[in-house]
Tab-separated table of C-alpha atoms in Angstrom:
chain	number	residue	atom	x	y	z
A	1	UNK	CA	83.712	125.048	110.847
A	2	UNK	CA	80.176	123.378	112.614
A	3	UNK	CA	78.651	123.347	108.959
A	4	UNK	CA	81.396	122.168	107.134
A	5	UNK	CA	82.935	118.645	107.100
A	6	UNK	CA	85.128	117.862	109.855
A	7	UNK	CA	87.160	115.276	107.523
A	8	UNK	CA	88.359	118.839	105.649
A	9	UNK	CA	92.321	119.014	105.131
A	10	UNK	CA	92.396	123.119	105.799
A	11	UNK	CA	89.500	125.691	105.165
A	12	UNK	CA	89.741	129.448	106.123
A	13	UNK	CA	88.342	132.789	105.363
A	14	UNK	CA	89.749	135.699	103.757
A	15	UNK	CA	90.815	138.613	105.834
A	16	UNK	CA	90.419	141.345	102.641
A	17	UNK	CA	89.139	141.342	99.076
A	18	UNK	CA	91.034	139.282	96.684
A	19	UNK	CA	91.115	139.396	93.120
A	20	UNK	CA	91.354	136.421	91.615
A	21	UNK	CA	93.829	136.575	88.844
A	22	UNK	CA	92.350	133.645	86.734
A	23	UNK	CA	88.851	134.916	86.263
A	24	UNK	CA	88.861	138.285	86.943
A	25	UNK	CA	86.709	138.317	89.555
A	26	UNK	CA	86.612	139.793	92.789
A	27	UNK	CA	86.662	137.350	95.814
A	28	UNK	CA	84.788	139.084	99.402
A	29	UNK	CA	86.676	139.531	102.365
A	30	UNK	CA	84.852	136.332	104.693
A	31	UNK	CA	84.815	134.169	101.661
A	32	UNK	CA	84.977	130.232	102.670
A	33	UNK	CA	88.339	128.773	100.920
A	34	UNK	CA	88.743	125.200	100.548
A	35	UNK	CA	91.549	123.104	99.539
A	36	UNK	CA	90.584	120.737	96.201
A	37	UNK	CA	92.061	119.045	93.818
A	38	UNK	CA	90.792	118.835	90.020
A	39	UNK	CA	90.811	115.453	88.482
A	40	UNK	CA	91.103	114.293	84.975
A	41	UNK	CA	88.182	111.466	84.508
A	42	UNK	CA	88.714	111.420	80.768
A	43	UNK	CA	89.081	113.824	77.747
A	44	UNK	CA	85.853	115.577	78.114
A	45	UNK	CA	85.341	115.561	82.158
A	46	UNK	CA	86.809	117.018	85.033
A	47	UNK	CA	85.794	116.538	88.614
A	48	UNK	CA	86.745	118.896	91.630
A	49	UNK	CA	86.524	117.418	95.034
A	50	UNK	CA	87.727	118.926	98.455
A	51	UNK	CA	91.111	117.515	99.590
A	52	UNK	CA	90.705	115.595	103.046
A	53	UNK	CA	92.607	114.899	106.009
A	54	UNK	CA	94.792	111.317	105.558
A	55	UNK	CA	94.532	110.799	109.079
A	56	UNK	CA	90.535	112.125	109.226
A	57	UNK	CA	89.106	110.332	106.090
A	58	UNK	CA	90.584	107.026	107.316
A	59	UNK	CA	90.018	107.078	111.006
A	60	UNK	CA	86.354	107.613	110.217
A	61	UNK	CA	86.377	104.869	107.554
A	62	UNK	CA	87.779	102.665	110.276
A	63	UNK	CA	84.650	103.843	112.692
A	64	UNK	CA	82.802	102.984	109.978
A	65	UNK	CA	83.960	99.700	109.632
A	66	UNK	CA	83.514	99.244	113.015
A	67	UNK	CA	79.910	100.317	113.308
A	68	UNK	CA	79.005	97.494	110.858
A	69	UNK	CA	81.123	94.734	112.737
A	70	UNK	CA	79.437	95.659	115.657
A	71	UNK	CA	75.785	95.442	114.405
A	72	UNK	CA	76.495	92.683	113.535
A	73	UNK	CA	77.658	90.833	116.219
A	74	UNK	CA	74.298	92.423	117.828
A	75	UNK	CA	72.202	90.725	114.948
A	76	UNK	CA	73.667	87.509	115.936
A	77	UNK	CA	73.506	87.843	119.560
A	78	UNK	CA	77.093	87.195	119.717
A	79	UNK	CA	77.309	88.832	123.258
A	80	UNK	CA	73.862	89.375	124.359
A	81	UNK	CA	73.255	85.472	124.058
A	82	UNK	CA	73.520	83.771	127.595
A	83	UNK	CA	74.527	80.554	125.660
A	84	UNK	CA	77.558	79.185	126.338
A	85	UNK	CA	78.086	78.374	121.948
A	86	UNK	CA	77.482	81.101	119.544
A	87	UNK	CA	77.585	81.751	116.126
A	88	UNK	CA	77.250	84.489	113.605
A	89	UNK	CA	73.777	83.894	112.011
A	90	UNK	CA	75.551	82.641	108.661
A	91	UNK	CA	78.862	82.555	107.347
A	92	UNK	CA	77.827	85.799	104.940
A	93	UNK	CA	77.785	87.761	108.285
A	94	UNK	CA	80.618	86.180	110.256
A	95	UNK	CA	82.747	86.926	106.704
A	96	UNK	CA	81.243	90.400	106.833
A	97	UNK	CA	81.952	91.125	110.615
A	98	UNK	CA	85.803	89.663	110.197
A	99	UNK	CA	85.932	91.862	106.923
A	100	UNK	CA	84.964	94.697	108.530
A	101	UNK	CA	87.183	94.109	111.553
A	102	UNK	CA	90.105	94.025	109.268
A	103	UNK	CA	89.755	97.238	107.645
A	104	UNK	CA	88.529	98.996	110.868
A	105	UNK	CA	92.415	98.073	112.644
A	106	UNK	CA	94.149	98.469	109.070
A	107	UNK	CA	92.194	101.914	108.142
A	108	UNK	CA	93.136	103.274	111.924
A	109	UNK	CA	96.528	101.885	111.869
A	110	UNK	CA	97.531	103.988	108.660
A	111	UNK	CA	95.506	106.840	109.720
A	112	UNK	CA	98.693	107.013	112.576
A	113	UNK	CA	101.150	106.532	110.034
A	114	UNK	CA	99.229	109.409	107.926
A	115	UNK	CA	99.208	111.651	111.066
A	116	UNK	CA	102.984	110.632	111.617
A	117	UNK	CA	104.170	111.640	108.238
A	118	UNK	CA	102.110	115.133	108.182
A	119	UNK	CA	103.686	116.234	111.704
A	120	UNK	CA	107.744	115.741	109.959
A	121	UNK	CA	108.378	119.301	108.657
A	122	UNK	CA	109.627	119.157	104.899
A	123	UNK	CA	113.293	120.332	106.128
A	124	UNK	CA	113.649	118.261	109.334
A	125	UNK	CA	116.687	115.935	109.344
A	126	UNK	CA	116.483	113.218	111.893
A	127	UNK	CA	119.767	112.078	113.028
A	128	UNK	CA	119.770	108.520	114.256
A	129	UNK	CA	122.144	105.184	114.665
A	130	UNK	CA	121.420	102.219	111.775
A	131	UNK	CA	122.288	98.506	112.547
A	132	UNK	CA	125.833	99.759	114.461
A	133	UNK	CA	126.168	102.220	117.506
A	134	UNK	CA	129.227	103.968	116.313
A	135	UNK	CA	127.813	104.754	112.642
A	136	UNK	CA	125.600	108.143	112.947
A	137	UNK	CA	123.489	108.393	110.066
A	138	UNK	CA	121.034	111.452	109.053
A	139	UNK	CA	117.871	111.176	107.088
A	140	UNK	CA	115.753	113.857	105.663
A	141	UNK	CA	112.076	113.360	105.508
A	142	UNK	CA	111.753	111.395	102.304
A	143	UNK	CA	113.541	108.829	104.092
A	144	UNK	CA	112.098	109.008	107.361
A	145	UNK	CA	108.985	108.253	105.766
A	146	UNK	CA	109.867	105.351	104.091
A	147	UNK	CA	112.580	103.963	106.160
A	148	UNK	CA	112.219	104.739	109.996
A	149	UNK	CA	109.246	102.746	111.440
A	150	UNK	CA	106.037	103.967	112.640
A	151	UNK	CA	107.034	102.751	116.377
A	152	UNK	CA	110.402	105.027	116.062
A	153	UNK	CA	108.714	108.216	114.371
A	154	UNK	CA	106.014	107.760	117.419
A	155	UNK	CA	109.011	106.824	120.084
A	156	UNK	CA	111.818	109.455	118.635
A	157	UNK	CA	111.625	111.338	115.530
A	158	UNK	CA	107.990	112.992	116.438
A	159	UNK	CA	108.737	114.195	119.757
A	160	UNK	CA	112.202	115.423	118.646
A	161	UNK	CA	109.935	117.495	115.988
A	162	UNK	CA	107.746	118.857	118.709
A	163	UNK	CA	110.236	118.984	121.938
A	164	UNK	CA	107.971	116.536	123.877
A	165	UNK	CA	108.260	113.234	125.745
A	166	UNK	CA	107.735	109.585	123.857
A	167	UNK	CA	104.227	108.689	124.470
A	168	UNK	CA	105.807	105.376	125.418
A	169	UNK	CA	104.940	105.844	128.960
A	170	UNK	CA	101.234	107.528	128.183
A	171	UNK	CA	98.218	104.549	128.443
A	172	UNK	CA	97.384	105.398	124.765
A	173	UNK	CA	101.064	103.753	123.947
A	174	UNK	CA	99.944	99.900	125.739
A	175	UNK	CA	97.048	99.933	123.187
A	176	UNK	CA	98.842	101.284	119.815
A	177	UNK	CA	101.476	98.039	120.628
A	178	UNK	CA	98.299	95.993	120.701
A	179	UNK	CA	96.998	97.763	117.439
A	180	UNK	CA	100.291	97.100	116.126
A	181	UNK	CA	100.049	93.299	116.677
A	182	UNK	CA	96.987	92.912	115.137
A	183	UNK	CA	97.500	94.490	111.849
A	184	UNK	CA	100.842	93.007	111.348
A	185	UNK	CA	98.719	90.032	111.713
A	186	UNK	CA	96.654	90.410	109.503
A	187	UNK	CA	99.273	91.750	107.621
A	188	UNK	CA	101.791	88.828	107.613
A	189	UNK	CA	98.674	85.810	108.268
A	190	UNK	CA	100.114	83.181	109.336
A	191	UNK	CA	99.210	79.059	108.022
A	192	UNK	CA	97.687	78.440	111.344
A	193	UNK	CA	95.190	80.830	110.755
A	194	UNK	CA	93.877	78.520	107.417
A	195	UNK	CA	93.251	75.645	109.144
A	196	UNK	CA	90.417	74.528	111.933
A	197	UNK	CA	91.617	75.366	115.492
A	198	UNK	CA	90.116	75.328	118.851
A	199	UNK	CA	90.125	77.715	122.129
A	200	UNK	CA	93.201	76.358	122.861
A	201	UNK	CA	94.549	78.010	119.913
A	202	UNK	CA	94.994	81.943	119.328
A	203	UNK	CA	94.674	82.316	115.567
A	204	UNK	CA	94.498	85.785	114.060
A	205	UNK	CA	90.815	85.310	114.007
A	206	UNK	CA	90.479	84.636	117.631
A	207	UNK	CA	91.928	87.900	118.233
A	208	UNK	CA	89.921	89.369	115.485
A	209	UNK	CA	86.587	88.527	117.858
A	210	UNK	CA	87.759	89.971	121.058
A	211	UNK	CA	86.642	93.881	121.341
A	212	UNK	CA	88.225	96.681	120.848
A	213	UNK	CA	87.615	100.392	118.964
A	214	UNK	CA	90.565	100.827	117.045
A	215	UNK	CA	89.398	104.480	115.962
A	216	UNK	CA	89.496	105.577	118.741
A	217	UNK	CA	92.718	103.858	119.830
A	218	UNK	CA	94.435	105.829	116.858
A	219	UNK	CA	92.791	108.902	117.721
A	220	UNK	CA	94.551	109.094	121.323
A	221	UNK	CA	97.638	108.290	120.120
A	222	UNK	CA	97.312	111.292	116.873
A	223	UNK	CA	95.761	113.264	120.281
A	224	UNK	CA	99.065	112.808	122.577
A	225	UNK	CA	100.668	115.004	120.328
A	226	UNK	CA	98.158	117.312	119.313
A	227	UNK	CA	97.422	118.446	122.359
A	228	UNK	CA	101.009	119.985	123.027
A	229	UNK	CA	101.049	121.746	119.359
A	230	UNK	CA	100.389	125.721	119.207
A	231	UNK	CA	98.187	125.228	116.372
A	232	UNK	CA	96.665	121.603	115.901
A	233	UNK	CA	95.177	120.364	113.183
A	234	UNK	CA	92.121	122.054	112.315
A	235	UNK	CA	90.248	118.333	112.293
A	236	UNK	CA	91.209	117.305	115.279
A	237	UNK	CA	89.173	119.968	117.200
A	238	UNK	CA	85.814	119.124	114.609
A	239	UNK	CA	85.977	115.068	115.082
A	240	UNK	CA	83.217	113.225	114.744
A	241	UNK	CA	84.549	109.945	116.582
């Protein structure tokens, strides 16, 4: 796997000589196979492409993202400067680093819920009480992944999946709330947050400044569970993070 992408959704060799039944051909035992997916551009093209990892392909678009914000906060001496005022350089690169910001905690945030949804096996039924505690109600994975929130599928349905404990009480837990916060934030912004404000007031782009890796605060909480799988995601293993 060292020379292929770690971002891949499943690759594997072939333990004997296959014929392939659409071209005739003979595939060798050791052969690399790849998941892809063939696209329809228009009527004359086609385009293959390997299939990724949800949770891989937008945990490292979040670090990404979060490279960039950081440079430039190093550009503008943001917190190298001994000054007690600073500024981004312009308002290009303050838009760029708050830009950036965003997508790194939205990207990481749904790279969870990706992770979250993979896990739930296609014939698992959660069973769980809605609104009243005397109405049982049973969902089947369609509807857990539309319906039950991220928090609960963390908090209940995953662990009932894989017969471990909540991470509620693991440190990685304190810091997905806080992940949480922020992107429903951003999410749901607020009028406070379009109008001029001092310290005194925390506006989503206040919290936007302080620091924070939200990667890598997704990847502990995907790594919680992997760790206590028999066979974890190939990906996981292979991260570049």
């Amino acid at each position: 796997m060292t020379d292929r992408d770690w971002r891949l959704q499943t690759t594997t060799s072939l333990a004997k000589d296959w014929n392939n039944p659409w071209t005739g051909q003979t595939v060798p035992k050791g052969t690399r196979i790849t998941v892809v997916t063939v696209a329809q551009l228009n009527s004359k093209k086609v385009v293959t492409i390997p299939v990724p990892n949800g949770s891989a392909i937008l945990l490292n678009a979040s670090k990404k993202s979060h490279s960039r914000a950081k440079e430039l906060r190093v550009k503008s001496k943001i917190d190298s400067s001994k000054k007690r005022e600073v500024a981004f350089l312009s308002e290009y690169d303050a838009f760029d680093f708050l830009e950036d910001t965003i997508q790194s905690i939205v990207l990481a945030f749904s790279a969870i819920e990706a992770f979250a949804n993979e896990v739930i096996p296609d014939n698992f039924e959660y069973a769980h009480f809605r609104k009243s505690r005397t109405i049982l109600e049973t969902a089947n994975k369609q509807q857990i992944e539309r319906f039950i929130s991220l928090e609960d599928k963390l908090d209940k349905v995953i662990p009932e999946v894989l017969g471990v404990k909540s991470p509620k009480m693991h440190k990685s837990w304190s810091e997905f709330k806080k992940l949480k916060r922020l992107r429903d934030r951003i999410i749901h912004m607020k009028s406070q947050d379009r109008i001029s404000s001092g310290p005194e007031n925390d506006t989503l782009w206040h919290q936007l400044l302080k620091l924070s890796t939200p990667h890598r605060t997704a990847f502990d909480v995907i790594k919680y569970f992997t760790k206590k799988m028999d066979s974890p995601p190939q990906w996981v293993e292979y991260a570049n993070l």
